[in-house]
GROMACS .gro file of C-alpha atoms in nm:
model
  388
    1MET     CA    1   9.121  12.625  10.127
    2PHE     CA    2   8.760  12.581  10.046
    3VAL     CA    3   8.606  12.526  10.408
    4ALA     CA    4   8.577  12.805  10.654
    5LYS     CA    5   8.367  12.875  10.983
    6ARG     CA    6   8.125  13.164  10.954
    7GLU     CA    7   8.072  13.420  11.222
    8ASP     CA    8   7.785  13.232  11.370
    9GLY     CA    9   7.984  12.904  11.371
   10ILE     CA   10   7.836  12.738  11.065
   11LEU     CA   11   8.091  12.564  10.835
   12ILE     CA   12   8.077  12.695  10.465
   13THR     CA   13   8.207  12.473  10.185
   14LEU     CA   14   8.274  12.693   9.879
   15HIS     CA   15   8.243  12.378   9.661
   16ASP     CA   16   7.863  12.394   9.729
   17HIS     CA   17   7.828  12.747   9.632
   18LYS     CA   18   7.878  12.783   9.261
   19ASP     CA   19   7.604  13.013   9.132
   20THR     CA   20   7.644  13.387   9.133
   21SER     CA   21   7.377  13.480   9.382
   22SER     CA   22   7.511  13.214   9.646
   23GLN     CA   23   7.864  13.360   9.603
   24GLU     CA   24   7.747  13.714   9.655
   25THR     CA   25   7.563  13.606   9.972
   26ILE     CA   26   7.871  13.445  10.135
   27LYS     CA   27   8.083  13.745  10.073
   28LYS     CA   28   7.886  13.942  10.328
   29TYR     CA   29   8.025  13.747  10.631
   30LYS     CA   30   8.348  13.722  10.807
   31TYR     CA   31   8.519  13.381  10.839
   32ASN     CA   32   8.767  13.193  11.047
   33CYS     CA   33   8.984  12.880  10.988
   34PRO     CA   34   8.814  12.558  11.150
   35ALA     CA   35   9.140  12.440  11.240
   36CYS     CA   36   9.329  12.728  11.411
   37ASP     CA   37   9.048  12.978  11.445
   38SER     CA   38   9.238  13.262  11.296
   39GLU     CA   39   9.070  13.496  11.051
   40VAL     CA   40   9.072  13.401  10.680
   41LYS     CA   41   8.989  13.601  10.382
   42LEU     CA   42   8.762  13.516  10.107
   43LYS     CA   43   8.933  13.539   9.768
   44SER     CA   44   8.805  13.525   9.420
   45GLY     CA   45   8.912  13.601   9.059
   46ASN     CA   46   8.893  13.522   8.697
   47ILE     CA   47   9.178  13.250   8.709
   48ARG     CA   48   9.153  13.087   9.055
   49ARG     CA   49   8.863  12.923   9.203
   50MET     CA   50   8.700  13.115   9.501
   51HIS     CA   51   8.880  13.013   9.814
   52PHE     CA   52   8.974  13.117  10.167
   53ALA     CA   53   9.329  13.220  10.262
   54HIS     CA   54   9.489  13.294  10.607
   55LEU     CA   55   9.563  13.654  10.668
   56ASN     CA   56   9.877  13.664  10.889
   57THR     CA   57   9.931  13.333  11.077
   58GLU     CA   58  10.043  13.005  10.951
   59CYS     CA   59   9.782  12.736  11.025
   60ARG     CA   60   9.891  12.429  11.232
   61ALA     CA   61   9.695  12.214  10.997
   62SER     CA   62   9.841  12.327  10.671
   63THR     CA   63  10.117  12.148  10.516
   64GLU     CA   64  10.193  12.366  10.197
   65ALA     CA   65  10.100  12.678  10.025
   66GLU     CA   66   9.771  12.672   9.822
   67THR     CA   67   9.871  12.703   9.466
   68PHE     CA   68   9.623  12.712   9.175
   69TYR     CA   69   9.724  12.350   9.084
   70HIS     CA   70   9.675  12.238   9.452
   71LEU     CA   71   9.327  12.395   9.470
   72GLU     CA   72   9.216  12.258   9.149
   73GLY     CA   73   9.355  11.906   9.248
   74LYS     CA   74   9.158  11.899   9.577
   75ALA     CA   75   8.833  11.999   9.397
   76LYS     CA   76   8.877  11.753   9.125
   77LEU     CA   77   8.984  11.476   9.360
   78TYR     CA   78   8.682  11.537   9.573
   79GLN     CA   79   8.461  11.493   9.267
   80SER     CA   80   8.636  11.187   9.155
   81LEU     CA   81   8.607  11.014   9.489
   82LYS     CA   82   8.222  11.045   9.504
   83ILE     CA   83   8.191  10.711   9.320
   84SER     CA   84   8.395  10.547   9.603
   85GLY     CA   85   8.198  10.657   9.899
   86SER     CA   86   8.109  10.989  10.081
   87PRO     CA   87   8.398  11.238  10.052
   88GLU     CA   88   8.439  11.562  10.256
   89LEU     CA   89   8.652  11.839  10.143
   90GLU     CA   90   8.927  11.966  10.388
   91TYR     CA   91   8.794  11.762  10.667
   92TYR     CA   92   8.964  11.868  11.007
   93ILE     CA   93   9.058  11.595  11.255
   94PRO     CA   94   9.091  11.759  11.598
   95GLN     CA   95   9.246  11.453  11.774
   96THR     CA   96   9.552  11.488  11.550
   97MET     CA   97   9.510  11.857  11.450
   98GLN     CA   98   9.530  11.747  11.082
   99ARG     CA   99   9.313  11.872  10.786
  100ALA     CA  100   9.296  11.612  10.510
  101ASP     CA  101   9.264  11.747  10.158
  102VAL     CA  102   8.985  11.498  10.111
  103PHE     CA  103   8.821  11.269  10.372
  104LEU     CA  104   8.642  10.956  10.248
  105ARG     CA  105   8.397  10.771  10.440
  106THR     CA  106   8.339  10.416  10.359
  107LYS     CA  107   8.342  10.104  10.589
  108GLN     CA  108   8.695  10.225  10.640
  109ASP     CA  109   8.790  10.600  10.666
  110PHE     CA  110   9.058  10.735  10.437
  111ALA     CA  111   9.256  11.070  10.438
  112PHE     CA  112   9.370  11.187  10.102
  113GLU     CA  113   9.675  11.399  10.093
  114PHE     CA  114   9.727  11.565   9.750
  115GLN     CA  115  10.099  11.676   9.751
  116CYS     CA  116  10.208  11.939   9.510
  117SER     CA  117  10.527  12.064   9.676
  118THR     CA  118  10.839  11.889   9.796
  119ILE     CA  119  10.841  11.779  10.154
  120HIS     CA  120  11.079  11.535  10.352
  121PRO     CA  121  10.974  11.176  10.377
  122SER     CA  122  10.987  11.198  10.752
  123ILE     CA  123  10.694  11.447  10.728
  124ILE     CA  124  10.503  11.206  10.538
  125GLU     CA  125  10.572  10.933  10.790
  126GLN     CA  126  10.474  11.161  11.072
  127ARG     CA  127  10.140  11.265  10.931
  128SER     CA  128  10.070  10.912  10.821
  129THR     CA  129  10.132  10.778  11.171
  130LEU     CA  130   9.893  11.035  11.327
  131TYR     CA  131   9.615  10.939  11.084
  132GLU     CA  132   9.671  10.560  11.152
  133SER     CA  133   9.652  10.644  11.535
  134GLU     CA  134   9.282  10.732  11.465
  135SER     CA  135   9.232  10.420  11.240
  136ILE     CA  136   9.234  10.623  10.935
  137ILE     CA  137   9.426  10.501  10.629
  138PRO     CA  138   9.650  10.779  10.471
  139ILE     CA  139   9.642  10.790  10.089
  140TRP     CA  140   9.910  11.008   9.948
  141LEU     CA  141   9.893  11.130   9.591
  142ILE     CA  142  10.175  11.316   9.407
  143GLY     CA  143  10.044  11.592   9.172
  144LYS     CA  144  10.096  11.465   8.809
  145GLU     CA  145  10.273  11.817   8.742
  146LYS     CA  146  10.524  11.716   9.007
  147LEU     CA  147  10.576  11.369   8.874
  148GLY     CA  148  10.633  11.479   8.508
  149ASN     CA  149  10.615  11.262   8.200
  150ILE     CA  150  10.554  10.899   8.257
  151GLN     CA  151  10.810  10.686   8.068
  152PRO     CA  152  10.881  10.311   8.047
  153TYR     CA  153  11.227  10.390   8.219
  154MET     CA  154  11.223  10.686   8.466
  155LYS     CA  155  11.471  10.863   8.700
  156LEU     CA  156  11.260  10.938   9.017
  157SER     CA  157  11.387  11.174   9.295
  158ALA     CA  158  11.400  11.066   9.659
  159PHE     CA  159  11.089  11.271   9.710
  160GLN     CA  160  10.894  11.096   9.425
  161TRP     CA  161  10.997  10.754   9.551
  162SER     CA  162  10.854  10.843   9.895
  163PHE     CA  163  10.506  10.806   9.746
  164LEU     CA  164  10.571  10.445   9.685
  165GLN     CA  165  10.298  10.255   9.888
  166ASN     CA  166  10.104   9.925   9.944
  167HIS     CA  167   9.807   9.843  10.172
  168LYS     CA  168   9.823   9.471  10.204
  169LYS     CA  169  10.063   9.195  10.236
  170GLY     CA  170  10.202   9.070   9.909
  171GLU     CA  171  10.082   9.360   9.706
  172SER     CA  172  10.317   9.522   9.446
  173PRO     CA  173  10.393   9.866   9.574
  174TYR     CA  174  10.296  10.150   9.340
  175ILE     CA  175  10.340  10.543   9.325
  176LEU     CA  176   9.998  10.709   9.320
  177SER     CA  177   9.951  11.026   9.120
  178PHE     CA  178   9.652  11.239   9.037
  179CYS     CA  179   9.601  11.468   8.734
  180PRO     CA  180   9.348  11.751   8.796
  181GLN     CA  181   9.333  11.841   8.424
  182TYR     CA  182   9.189  11.498   8.323
  183SER     CA  183   9.064  11.381   8.655
  184VAL     CA  184   9.286  11.066   8.626
  185PHE     CA  185   9.467  10.846   8.867
  186HIS     CA  186   9.807  10.712   8.756
  187TYR     CA  187   9.963  10.391   8.907
  188LEU     CA  188  10.328  10.348   8.869
  189HIS     CA  189  10.474  10.011   8.950
  190PRO     CA  190  10.852   9.993   8.956
  191LEU     CA  191  10.992   9.688   8.785
  192PHE     CA  192  11.368   9.705   8.857
  193GLY     CA  193  11.647   9.947   8.798
  194PHE     CA  194  12.030   9.959   8.762
  195ASN     CA  195  12.089  10.276   8.970
  196SER     CA  196  11.943  10.378   9.305
  197LEU     CA  197  11.680  10.627   9.167
  198ASP     CA  198  11.624  10.485   8.809
  199SER     CA  199  11.359  10.216   8.730
  200TYR     CA  200  11.165  10.055   8.463
  201ILE     CA  201  10.801  10.136   8.518
  202PHE     CA  202  10.477   9.964   8.443
  203SER     CA  203  10.200  10.227   8.454
  204LYS     CA  204   9.826  10.230   8.405
  205THR     CA  205   9.547  10.499   8.452
  206SER     CA  206   9.204  10.486   8.587
  207LYS     CA  207   8.925  10.734   8.626
  208GLU     CA  208   8.834  10.558   8.959
  209TRP     CA  209   9.058  10.547   9.269
  210GLN     CA  210   9.162  10.184   9.368
  211LEU     CA  211   9.319  10.099   9.693
  212HIS     CA  212   9.445   9.770   9.556
  213PRO     CA  213   9.493   9.831   9.184
  214PRO     CA  214   9.520   9.493   8.989
  215HIS     CA  215   9.890   9.446   8.870
  216ASN     CA  216   9.919   9.195   8.591
  217ARG     CA  217  10.271   9.088   8.573
  218LYS     CA  218  10.440   9.250   8.287
  219THR     CA  219  10.740   9.168   8.075
  220PRO     CA  220  10.986   9.455   8.072
  221PRO     CA  221  11.068   9.619   7.730
  222SER     CA  222  11.279   9.388   7.500
  223TYR     CA  223  11.568   9.620   7.501
  224TRP     CA  224  11.623   9.600   7.880
  225LYS     CA  225  11.907   9.329   7.863
  226THR     CA  226  12.110   9.528   7.621
  227LYS     CA  227  12.069   9.851   7.815
  228TRP     CA  228  12.149   9.664   8.143
  229LEU     CA  229  12.469   9.511   7.984
  230HIS     CA  230  12.574   9.854   7.853
  231SER     CA  231  12.536   9.998   8.196
  232LYS     CA  232  12.730   9.721   8.359
  233ARG     CA  233  13.005   9.754   8.096
  234ARG     CA  234  13.036  10.130   8.174
  235TRP     CA  235  13.039  10.062   8.541
  236ARG     CA  236  13.329   9.801   8.494
  237TYR     CA  237  13.521  10.050   8.290
  238ASP     CA  238  13.451  10.378   8.445
  239PHE     CA  239  13.197  10.409   8.735
  240CYS     CA  240  13.359  10.162   8.971
  241LEU     CA  241  13.662  10.408   8.977
  242TYR     CA  242  13.443  10.685   9.114
  243PRO     CA  243  13.507  10.811   9.479
  244ALA     CA  244  13.164  10.670   9.595
  245TYR     CA  245  13.317  10.320   9.534
  246GLN     CA  246  13.646  10.377   9.719
  247LYS     CA  247  13.568  10.167  10.028
  248LEU     CA  248  13.419   9.886   9.826
  249ARG     CA  249  13.720   9.906   9.585
  250ASN     CA  250  13.974   9.892   9.853
  251TYR     CA  251  13.796   9.604  10.032
  252CYS     CA  252  13.774   9.405   9.709
  253TYR     CA  253  14.142   9.452   9.638
  254THR     CA  254  14.273   9.376   9.974
  255LYS     CA  255  14.044   9.100  10.081
  256MET     CA  256  13.951   8.939   9.761
  257GLN     CA  257  14.280   9.017   9.577
  258ILE     CA  258  14.096   9.123   9.259
  259PRO     CA  259  14.011   9.464   9.118
  260LEU     CA  260  13.652   9.576   9.161
  261SER     CA  261  13.635   9.619   8.785
  262LEU     CA  262  13.678   9.233   8.757
  263CYS     CA  263  13.432   9.130   9.019
  264PRO     CA  264  13.212   8.821   8.950
  265ALA     CA  265  12.930   8.860   8.708
  266ALA     CA  266  12.683   8.734   8.987
  267ILE     CA  267  12.725   9.094   9.133
  268GLY     CA  268  12.488   9.328   8.959
  269ILE     CA  269  12.177   9.119   8.889
  270PRO     CA  270  11.840   9.297   8.828
  271ILE     CA  271  11.607   9.260   9.135
  272SER     CA  272  11.242   9.367   9.132
  273SER     CA  273  11.252   9.477   9.492
  274SER     CA  274  11.577   9.680   9.457
  275TYR     CA  275  11.360   9.989   9.517
  276TRP     CA  276  11.440   9.939   9.888
  277PHE     CA  277  11.793  10.066   9.855
  278GLN     CA  278  11.932  10.413   9.799
  279THR     CA  279  12.260  10.244   9.725
  280PRO     CA  280  12.293  10.131   9.355
  281VAL     CA  281  12.228   9.746   9.302
  282LEU     CA  282  12.596   9.672   9.212
  283GLN     CA  283  12.715   9.816   9.539
  284TRP     CA  284  12.475   9.652   9.783
  285GLN     CA  285  12.508   9.326   9.613
  286ALA     CA  286  12.877   9.341   9.614
  287TRP     CA  287  12.884   9.376   9.999
  288ILE     CA  288  12.655   9.064  10.028
  289TYR     CA  289  12.867   8.867   9.786
  290PHE     CA  290  13.210   8.955   9.928
  291ASP     CA  291  13.095   8.932  10.293
  292SER     CA  292  12.912   8.604  10.280
  293ILE     CA  293  12.968   8.419   9.949
  294TYR     CA  294  13.298   8.491   9.780
  295HIS     CA  295  13.536   8.299  10.011
  296THR     CA  296  13.290   8.039  10.114
  297PRO     CA  297  13.410   7.689   9.994
  298VAL     CA  298  13.173   7.499   9.751
  299ASP     CA  299  12.910   7.289   9.933
  300SER     CA  300  12.944   7.491  10.241
  301ILE     CA  301  12.618   7.659  10.388
  302ILE     CA  302  12.534   8.025  10.380
  303HIS     CA  303  12.329   8.091  10.706
  304ILE     CA  304  12.074   8.356  10.637
  305PRO     CA  305  12.065   8.520  10.990
  306SER     CA  306  12.460   8.548  10.985
  307LEU     CA  307  12.442   8.698  10.643
  308MET     CA  308  12.166   8.943  10.743
  309ASN     CA  309  12.371   9.040  11.049
  310ARG     CA  310  12.682   9.120  10.838
  311PHE     CA  311  12.473   9.323  10.596
  312ASN     CA  312  12.298   9.520  10.885
  313GLN     CA  313  12.647   9.615  10.987
  314ARG     CA  314  12.720   9.758  10.652
  315ILE     CA  315  12.400   9.970  10.699
  316GLN     CA  316  12.518  10.087  11.041
  317HIS     CA  317  12.854  10.183  10.885
  318ALA     CA  318  12.670  10.370  10.590
  319HIS     CA  319  12.825  10.144  10.352
  320VAL     CA  320  12.468  10.074  10.222
  321LYS     CA  321  12.173  10.323  10.265
  322VAL     CA  322  11.813  10.207  10.267
  323LYS     CA  323  11.559  10.429  10.109
  324GLN     CA  324  11.302  10.619  10.321
  325LEU     CA  325  10.966  10.462  10.204
  326PRO     CA  326  10.719  10.590  10.455
  327LEU     CA  327  10.418  10.455  10.286
  328VAL     CA  328  10.537  10.091  10.214
  329ARG     CA  329  10.363   9.917  10.506
  330PHE     CA  330  10.411   9.561  10.392
  331GLY     CA  331  10.768   9.436  10.323
  332HIS     CA  332  11.113   9.501  10.428
  333TYR     CA  333  11.457   9.554  10.267
  334THR     CA  334  11.549   9.197  10.361
  335ASN     CA  335  11.301   9.091  10.077
  336ALA     CA  336  11.551   9.232   9.829
  337ILE     CA  337  11.822   9.035   9.985
  338ILE     CA  338  11.635   8.701   9.972
  339GLU     CA  339  11.531   8.783   9.608
  340TYR     CA  340  11.895   8.838   9.515
  341LEU     CA  341  12.000   8.497   9.675
  342GLU     CA  342  11.724   8.317   9.495
  343LYS     CA  343  11.851   8.481   9.167
  344LEU     CA  344  12.185   8.334   9.251
  345CYS     CA  345  12.013   8.002   9.279
  346ALA     CA  346  11.862   8.040   8.935
  347VAL     CA  347  12.193   8.101   8.771
  348GLY     CA  348  12.344   7.800   8.950
  349ILE     CA  349  12.571   7.979   9.199
  350LEU     CA  350  12.372   7.878   9.503
  351LYS     CA  351  12.132   7.609   9.604
  352LYS     CA  352  11.842   7.668   9.845
  353GLU     CA  353  11.814   7.419  10.140
  354ASN     CA  354  11.532   7.599  10.326
  355ASP     CA  355  11.435   7.941  10.434
  356LEU     CA  356  11.742   7.984  10.651
  357VAL     CA  357  12.012   7.794  10.463
  358PHE     CA  358  12.150   7.834  10.112
  359ARG     CA  359  12.452   7.613   9.995
  360LYS     CA  360  12.726   7.730   9.762
  361ALA     CA  361  12.714   7.532   9.428
  362VAL     CA  362  13.023   7.658   9.237
  363SER     CA  363  13.344   7.829   9.287
  364GLU     CA  364  13.411   8.175   9.154
  365LYS     CA  365  13.507   8.221   8.793
  366ARG     CA  366  13.817   8.458   8.794
  367TYR     CA  367  13.872   8.677   8.495
  368ASN     CA  368  14.196   8.777   8.328
  369THR     CA  369  14.059   9.054   8.113
  370MET     CA  370  13.756   9.293   8.096
  371GLU     CA  371  13.628   9.099   7.787
  372GLU     CA  372  13.604   8.780   7.991
  373ALA     CA  373  13.412   8.961   8.267
  374THR     CA  374  13.165   9.124   8.016
  375ALA     CA  375  13.102   8.805   7.832
  376HIS     CA  376  13.017   8.633   8.168
  377ASP     CA  377  12.781   8.920   8.248
  378LYS     CA  378  12.593   8.838   7.931
  379ASP     CA  379  12.595   8.474   8.016
  380ILE     CA  380  12.441   8.531   8.375
  381LEU     CA  381  12.187   8.780   8.247
  382ASP     CA  382  12.073   8.542   7.969
  383ARG     CA  383  11.992   8.282   8.242
  384ILE     CA  384  11.771   8.523   8.435
  385VAL     CA  385  11.391   8.516   8.394
  386LEU     CA  386  11.231   8.841   8.543
  387LYS     CA  387  10.899   8.794   8.710
  388VAL     CA  388  10.775   9.161   8.757
   0.00000   0.00000   0.00000
């Protein structure tokens, strides 16, 4: 930590004491933590920045151990935010007993949390709720070191996904990262993914922090259809036989009278909002299709509230798992369901009557061989235009 309370009660910020004579002066005093009032020790060396560290007790306002990377990150973040307003390093909020890594004062107050160690999404949710109770907007940044290399197609852990955030209605959510080495902000917009943790990524960098980064819609890499069809083919031949699909496999065979490997090609369509689900896209779409569409006669209506009710029961029975996204304040997993139904309209399987009613347009195409199924997979995918 860089801020401590001197014996006489004056707050000292080490970031303001960079010259040698000033540093020698501050070494003469004893210091306490502004949050928990326990004694802290001034530490300095050739590698780490000069900083304060608690002696014996664990501070109630601390969320993680102070590594060199974390200390550097807070200091560089503080400098980078000066262009956006009036930042304060390690500002303590007594009402919530929290110490923000950097507190930014503008017309709206922001608390920046630079996270460099793995924590549970529930802790992010809890701390964010406390900030919001004081009308402070929490901004969580994952350390670039913790995020790793940024690629067009990435596998992100549940912890990394928990940094997905948006701050206004209709805004494309993004993962925010900060690199202390170059003082650069990274914005990662997920496009769509085949599995629960994978996603194509549109990324951009900026020297300035932006609450609402502009997101020009991008076309995914040209090879995405080939890769998607390859993954779906492997799923039909191998993955659908895995134990994780046993309930769905049994349901498909007993209720639909078909093997899961020969399920309709309309199951497993790329959806830009599929980030809402921990369950792979083929699995959650299969439950929707089998529960509400497969046995529905042509020209019959599909009532959205009834469909949602059946899907929520699947969630309650743990057949489908929703991701913990504590920072996505605008949107809901039902957006992914509606997007899926609209994609089914685009490929001619459904027709949309209004916001509450869809109508089935064609009957299912049953496959006798795996070659027929994979050929229809390609036909369906060729009719899909992704707006991401």
